[in-house]
PDB file of C-alpha atoms in Angstrom:
ATOM      1  CA  MET F   1     101.430-151.824  73.023  1.00 45.00           C
ATOM      2  CA  ALA F   2     104.295-151.695  70.548  1.00 45.00           C
ATOM      3  CA  ASP F   3     107.127-152.467  72.944  1.00 69.00           C
ATOM      4  CA  GLU F   4     105.867-155.430  74.719  1.00 79.00           C
ATOM      5  CA  LYS F   5     108.445-156.857  77.307  1.00 82.00           C
ATOM      6  CA  GLY F   6     108.453-160.335  79.114  1.00 82.00           C
ATOM      7  CA  ILE F   7     107.009-163.640  78.254  1.00 89.00           C
ATOM      8  CA  PRO F   8     103.853-163.267  76.184  1.00 91.00           C
ATOM      9  CA  GLU F   9     101.908-165.816  78.162  1.00 94.00           C
ATOM     10  CA  ARG F  10     102.798-164.332  81.334  1.00 96.00           C
ATOM     11  CA  ARG F  11     101.957-160.896  80.067  1.00 96.00           C
ATOM     12  CA  ILE F  12      98.358-162.140  79.117  1.00 97.00           C
ATOM     13  CA  ALA F  13      97.954-163.818  82.382  1.00 97.00           C
ATOM     14  CA  PHE F  14      98.948-160.482  84.021  1.00 98.00           C
ATOM     15  CA  LEU F  15      96.294-158.464  81.871  1.00 98.00           C
ATOM     16  CA  GLU F  16      93.665-160.814  82.689  1.00 98.00           C
ATOM     17  CA  THR F  17      94.372-160.969  86.560  1.00 98.00           C
ATOM     18  CA  CYS F  18      94.766-157.208  86.663  1.00 98.00           C
ATOM     19  CA  PHE F  19      91.407-156.677  84.759  1.00 98.00           C
ATOM     20  CA  GLU F  20      89.538-158.783  87.362  1.00 98.00           C
ATOM     21  CA  VAL F  21      91.042-156.781  90.284  1.00 98.00           C
ATOM     22  CA  LEU F  22      90.312-153.553  88.497  1.00 98.00           C
ATOM     23  CA  CYS F  23      86.643-154.531  87.645  1.00 98.00           C
ATOM     24  CA  GLU F  24      86.199-155.734  91.267  1.00 97.00           C
ATOM     25  CA  ASN F  25      87.533-152.596  92.918  1.00 97.00           C
ATOM     26  CA  GLY F  26      87.130-149.694  90.344  1.00 95.00           C
ATOM     27  CA  LEU F  27      89.368-147.209  88.659  1.00 94.00           C
ATOM     28  CA  GLU F  28      90.256-145.166  91.733  1.00 93.00           C
ATOM     29  CA  ASN F  29      90.375-148.022  94.384  1.00 97.00           C
ATOM     30  CA  THR F  30      92.821-150.197  92.650  1.00 98.00           C
ATOM     31  CA  SER F  31      96.479-149.596  93.530  1.00 98.00           C
ATOM     32  CA  LEU F  32      99.450-150.925  91.751  1.00 98.00           C
ATOM     33  CA  LYS F  33     100.242-152.871  94.901  1.00 98.00           C
ATOM     34  CA  MET F  34      96.656-154.568  94.707  1.00 98.00           C
ATOM     35  CA  LEU F  35      97.444-155.490  91.067  1.00 98.00           C
ATOM     36  CA  ALA F  36     101.003-156.905  91.768  1.00 98.00           C
ATOM     37  CA  GLU F  37      99.826-158.835  94.958  1.00 98.00           C
ATOM     38  CA  ALA F  38      97.017-160.297  92.657  1.00 98.00           C
ATOM     39  CA  CYS F  39      99.532-161.490  90.185  1.00 98.00           C
ATOM     40  CA  SER F  40     101.932-162.583  92.851  1.00 98.00           C
ATOM     41  CA  VAL F  41     104.588-160.406  91.634  1.00 97.00           C
ATOM     42  CA  THR F  42     106.350-157.129  92.762  1.00 97.00           C
ATOM     43  CA  ASN F  43     105.346-153.636  91.656  1.00 97.00           C
ATOM     44  CA  GLY F  44     108.490-153.576  89.836  1.00 96.00           C
ATOM     45  CA  SER F  45     107.785-156.748  87.880  1.00 95.00           C
ATOM     46  CA  LEU F  46     104.317-155.278  86.622  1.00 96.00           C
ATOM     47  CA  LEU F  47     106.293-151.941  85.629  1.00 96.00           C
ATOM     48  CA  TYR F  48     108.784-153.957  83.720  1.00 94.00           C
ATOM     49  CA  TYR F  49     105.897-155.791  81.627  1.00 95.00           C
ATOM     50  CA  PHE F  50     103.702-152.598  81.096  1.00 96.00           C
ATOM     51  CA  GLY F  51     105.548-149.491  82.107  1.00 96.00           C
ATOM     52  CA  SER F  52     102.844-147.756  84.320  1.00 97.00           C
ATOM     53  CA  LYS F  53      99.586-148.488  85.977  1.00 97.00           C
ATOM     54  CA  ASP F  54      97.832-146.507  83.187  1.00 97.00           C
ATOM     55  CA  ASN F  55      99.278-148.962  80.600  1.00 97.00           C
ATOM     56  CA  ILE F  56      97.942-151.864  82.674  1.00 98.00           C
ATOM     57  CA  ILE F  57      94.549-150.367  82.679  1.00 98.00           C
ATOM     58  CA  ILE F  58      94.607-149.554  78.881  1.00 98.00           C
ATOM     59  CA  GLU F  59      95.913-152.874  77.819  1.00 97.00           C
ATOM     60  CA  SER F  60      93.986-155.066  80.369  1.00 98.00           C
ATOM     61  CA  THR F  61      90.739-153.400  79.439  1.00 98.00           C
ATOM     62  CA  ALA F  62      91.323-153.746  75.670  1.00 97.00           C
ATOM     63  CA  HIS F  63      92.384-157.421  75.878  1.00 97.00           C
ATOM     64  CA  CYS F  64      89.836-158.650  78.154  1.00 97.00           C
ATOM     65  CA  MET F  65      86.844-156.763  76.534  1.00 97.00           C
ATOM     66  CA  ALA F  66      87.991-158.143  73.011  1.00 95.00           C
ATOM     67  CA  LYS F  67      87.824-161.767  74.769  1.00 96.00           C
ATOM     68  CA  VAL F  68      84.330-160.831  76.120  1.00 96.00           C
ATOM     69  CA  GLU F  69      83.071-160.046  72.582  1.00 94.00           C
ATOM     70  CA  ASP F  70      84.734-163.321  71.133  1.00 92.00           C
ATOM     71  CA  ASP F  71      82.796-165.048  73.931  1.00 93.00           C
ATOM     72  CA  PHE F  72      79.494-163.375  72.904  1.00 93.00           C
ATOM     73  CA  MET F  73      79.993-164.397  69.354  1.00 92.00           C
ATOM     74  CA  THR F  74      80.618-167.981  70.238  1.00 93.00           C
ATOM     75  CA  LYS F  75      77.051-168.276  71.274  1.00 95.00           C
ATOM     76  CA  ALA F  76      75.903-166.492  68.028  1.00 94.00           C
ATOM     77  CA  PRO F  77      73.076-168.029  66.165  1.00 95.00           C
ATOM     78  CA  THR F  78      73.995-170.919  63.913  1.00 94.00           C
ATOM     79  CA  SER F  79      70.970-170.611  61.578  1.00 94.00           C
ATOM     80  CA  PHE F  80      68.161-168.166  60.915  1.00 93.00           C
ATOM     81  CA  GLU F  81      65.806-170.279  63.250  1.00 94.00           C
ATOM     82  CA  ASP F  82      68.325-169.883  65.987  1.00 96.00           C
ATOM     83  CA  ILE F  83      68.219-166.140  66.062  1.00 96.00           C
ATOM     84  CA  GLU F  84      65.287-166.043  68.379  1.00 97.00           C
ATOM     85  CA  ARG F  85      67.253-168.128  71.097  1.00 97.00           C
ATOM     86  CA  PHE F  86      70.171-165.865  70.805  1.00 97.00           C
ATOM     87  CA  LEU F  87      67.792-162.671  71.240  1.00 97.00           C
ATOM     88  CA  ARG F  88      66.290-164.120  74.290  1.00 97.00           C
ATOM     89  CA  GLU F  89      69.146-165.726  76.082  1.00 97.00           C
ATOM     90  CA  MET F  90      72.150-163.275  75.463  1.00 97.00           C
ATOM     91  CA  PRO F  91      71.137-160.315  77.306  1.00 97.00           C
ATOM     92  CA  TYR F  92      70.625-162.122  80.606  1.00 98.00           C
ATOM     93  CA  LEU F  93      73.862-164.379  80.164  1.00 97.00           C
ATOM     94  CA  THR F  94      75.889-161.233  79.243  1.00 96.00           C
ATOM     95  CA  ALA F  95      74.818-159.462  82.392  1.00 97.00           C
ATOM     96  CA  LYS F  96      75.433-162.373  84.563  1.00 97.00           C
ATOM     97  CA  LEU F  97      78.988-163.186  83.229  1.00 96.00           C
ATOM     98  CA  HIS F  98      80.190-159.725  82.021  1.00 96.00           C
ATOM     99  CA  GLY F  99      78.223-156.872  83.690  1.00 96.00           C
ATOM    100  CA  GLU F 100      81.028-156.091  85.982  1.00 97.00           C
ATOM    101  CA  LYS F 101      83.510-155.925  82.980  1.00 97.00           C
ATOM    102  CA  TYR F 102      81.352-153.523  81.051  1.00 97.00           C
ATOM    103  CA  ARG F 103      80.749-151.353  84.002  1.00 96.00           C
ATOM    104  CA  PHE F 104      84.530-150.988  84.468  1.00 97.00           C
ATOM    105  CA  MET F 105      85.100-150.683  80.626  1.00 97.00           C
ATOM    106  CA  TYR F 106      82.789-147.695  80.508  1.00 95.00           C
ATOM    107  CA  GLN F 107      84.395-146.066  83.701  1.00 95.00           C
ATOM    108  CA  VAL F 108      87.724-146.438  81.803  1.00 97.00           C
ATOM    109  CA  TYR F 109      86.618-145.224  78.455  1.00 96.00           C
ATOM    110  CA  ALA F 110      84.406-142.466  79.588  1.00 95.00           C
ATOM    111  CA  SER F 111      87.282-140.897  81.517  1.00 95.00           C
ATOM    112  CA  PRO F 112      88.929-137.966  79.674  1.00 96.00           C
ATOM    113  CA  LYS F 113      92.338-139.610  80.659  1.00 96.00           C
ATOM    114  CA  TYR F 114      91.633-142.722  78.611  1.00 97.00           C
ATOM    115  CA  ARG F 115      89.112-141.604  76.045  1.00 96.00           C
ATOM    116  CA  LYS F 116      91.552-141.630  73.013  1.00 97.00           C
ATOM    117  CA  HIS F 117      92.183-145.271  73.981  1.00 97.00           C
ATOM    118  CA  GLY F 118      88.447-145.989  73.897  1.00 96.00           C
ATOM    119  CA  LYS F 119      88.481-144.504  70.398  1.00 96.00           C
ATOM    120  CA  GLU F 120      90.991-146.897  69.363  1.00 96.00           C
ATOM    121  CA  PHE F 121      89.315-149.847  71.088  1.00 96.00           C
ATOM    122  CA  PHE F 122      85.927-149.102  69.309  1.00 95.00           C
ATOM    123  CA  LYS F 123      87.613-148.864  65.954  1.00 96.00           C
ATOM    124  CA  GLY F 124      88.770-152.428  66.604  1.00 94.00           C
ATOM    125  CA  VAL F 125      85.207-153.318  67.513  1.00 95.00           C
ATOM    126  CA  ASN F 126      84.125-152.009  64.080  1.00 95.00           C
ATOM    127  CA  VAL F 127      86.557-154.545  62.616  1.00 96.00           C
ATOM    128  CA  ARG F 128      85.714-157.470  64.819  1.00 94.00           C
ATOM    129  CA  TYR F 129      81.777-156.765  64.108  1.00 95.00           C
ATOM    130  CA  HIS F 130      82.400-156.876  60.343  1.00 97.00           C
ATOM    131  CA  ARG F 131      84.403-159.935  60.735  1.00 96.00           C
ATOM    132  CA  TYR F 132      81.678-161.614  62.891  1.00 96.00           C
ATOM    133  CA  ALA F 133      78.957-160.432  60.346  1.00 97.00           C
ATOM    134  CA  VAL F 134      80.969-162.105  57.473  1.00 97.00           C
ATOM    135  CA  LEU F 135      81.214-165.474  59.396  1.00 95.00           C
ATOM    136  CA  LEU F 136      77.403-165.273  60.058  1.00 95.00           C
ATOM    137  CA  SER F 137      76.281-164.255  56.647  1.00 95.00           C
ATOM    138  CA  GLY F 138      76.451-167.763  55.176  1.00 92.00           C
ATOM    139  CA  LYS F 139      74.878-169.377  58.109  1.00 92.00           C
ATOM    140  CA  LEU F 140      71.885-166.910  58.474  1.00 93.00           C
ATOM    141  CA  GLY F 141      71.457-166.224  54.597  1.00 92.00           C
ATOM    142  CA  MET F 142      71.458-162.533  55.195  1.00 95.00           C
ATOM    143  CA  PRO F 143      73.825-159.774  53.837  1.00 96.00           C
ATOM    144  CA  VAL F 144      76.810-158.806  55.907  1.00 97.00           C
ATOM    145  CA  GLY F 145      75.813-155.125  56.221  1.00 96.00           C
ATOM    146  CA  PHE F 146      72.404-156.121  57.591  1.00 96.00           C
ATOM    147  CA  ILE F 147      73.816-158.413  60.114  1.00 97.00           C
ATOM    148  CA  GLN F 148      76.618-156.063  61.073  1.00 96.00           C
ATOM    149  CA  GLY F 149      73.876-153.500  61.827  1.00 96.00           C
ATOM    150  CA  MET F 150      71.800-155.990  63.925  1.00 96.00           C
ATOM    151  CA  ILE F 151      74.987-156.949  65.787  1.00 96.00           C
ATOM    152  CA  TYR F 152      75.458-153.285  66.831  1.00 96.00           C
ATOM    153  CA  ILE F 153      71.848-152.938  67.823  1.00 97.00           C
ATOM    154  CA  PHE F 154      71.875-156.192  69.951  1.00 97.00           C
ATOM    155  CA  VAL F 155      75.134-155.858  71.538  1.00 96.00           C
ATOM    156  CA  ARG F 156      74.452-152.222  72.629  1.00 96.00           C
ATOM    157  CA  ALA F 157      70.969-153.614  74.083  1.00 97.00           C
ATOM    158  CA  CYS F 158      72.839-156.316  75.853  1.00 97.00           C
ATOM    159  CA  VAL F 159      75.495-154.037  77.260  1.00 96.00           C
ATOM    160  CA  HIS F 160      72.817-151.577  78.461  1.00 96.00           C
ATOM    161  CA  TYR F 161      70.930-154.430  80.169  1.00 97.00           C
ATOM    162  CA  ALA F 162      74.103-155.426  81.706  1.00 96.00           C
ATOM    163  CA  LEU F 163      74.801-152.027  83.111  1.00 96.00           C
ATOM    164  CA  PHE F 164      71.221-151.129  84.182  1.00 96.00           C
ATOM    165  CA  GLU F 165      68.958-154.007  84.024  1.00 96.00           C
ATOM    166  CA  ASP F 166      66.566-151.911  81.966  1.00 97.00           C
ATOM    167  CA  GLU F 167      63.803-154.538  80.824  1.00 97.00           C
ATOM    168  CA  GLU F 168      62.013-151.752  78.825  1.00 98.00           C
ATOM    169  CA  TYR F 169      64.894-150.536  76.761  1.00 97.00           C
ATOM    170  CA  LEU F 170      65.962-154.157  76.200  1.00 98.00           C
ATOM    171  CA  LYS F 171      62.490-155.233  75.031  1.00 98.00           C
ATOM    172  CA  LEU F 172      62.287-152.291  72.521  1.00 98.00           C
ATOM    173  CA  GLN F 173      65.545-153.136  70.993  1.00 97.00           C
ATOM    174  CA  GLN F 174      64.614-156.883  70.659  1.00 97.00           C
ATOM    175  CA  ASP F 175      61.434-155.869  69.113  1.00 98.00           C
ATOM    176  CA  ALA F 176      63.097-153.803  66.634  1.00 97.00           C
ATOM    177  CA  ILE F 177      65.457-156.393  65.703  1.00 97.00           C
ATOM    178  CA  ARG F 178      62.529-158.855  65.332  1.00 97.00           C
ATOM    179  CA  THR F 179      60.688-156.270  63.001  1.00 97.00           C
ATOM    180  CA  SER F 180      63.796-155.762  60.981  1.00 96.00           C
ATOM    181  CA  LEU F 181      64.031-159.595  60.547  1.00 96.00           C
ATOM    182  CA  ARG F 182      60.244-160.017  59.605  1.00 95.00           C
ATOM    183  CA  LEU F 183      60.841-157.131  57.010  1.00 95.00           C
ATOM    184  CA  PHE F 184      63.916-158.669  55.818  1.00 93.00           C
ATOM    185  CA  VAL F 185      62.185-162.232  55.271  1.00 91.00           C
ATOM    186  CA  LYS F 186      59.296-160.374  53.684  1.00 90.00           C
ATOM    187  CA  GLU F 187      61.474-158.368  51.379  1.00 89.00           C
ATOM    188  CA  SER F 188      63.501-161.483  50.477  1.00 85.00           C
ATOM    189  CA  LYS F 189      60.273-163.378  49.633  1.00 80.00           C
ATOM    190  CA  HIS F 190      58.839-160.517  47.457  1.00 73.00           C
ATOM    191  CA  CYS F 191      62.189-160.235  45.544  1.00 75.00           C
ATOM    192  CA  CYS F 192      62.219-163.997  44.749  1.00 65.00           C
ATOM    193  CA  ARG F 193      58.649-164.123  43.123  1.00 60.00           C
TER     194      ARG F 193
END
């Protein structure tokens, strides 16, 4: 938020601790007192840093979910040949490491109370996905726009799997990506003749 108070490192630690507590207990079942106790501070200290419980929810969700995205992309393919490993491993790793976080994020951003903050968060997602696509373009030998589209499809498939463990949906999305990649390779070879 624009008017951030307190020590920046401590603020980040509070955001991350609060997010863990919120994910574990849910939106309605988490009190300000629970958050303060987990941070080993008073309610007043948390309110000094964030102003309200709503701000803690908004800021911790945005901060921690951006970290989840960055973690996801650290495992991105390093070459075209590495894409298959990424497609096979990431849905299961995402569900194991971040399923609870995604469930909470959707609980927050689907709430009418926080929807406008969700819209803002997803504008940032668009910017980050473009940045990831630019970074991957040289490694994978594919255009940025193509990679960015594939990122959207694959991340949504991973998130859906993390939320519902829906193997059929996951397989359909993975197959759509594989088909797109085959068509891309075929078109690239055809253009180079």
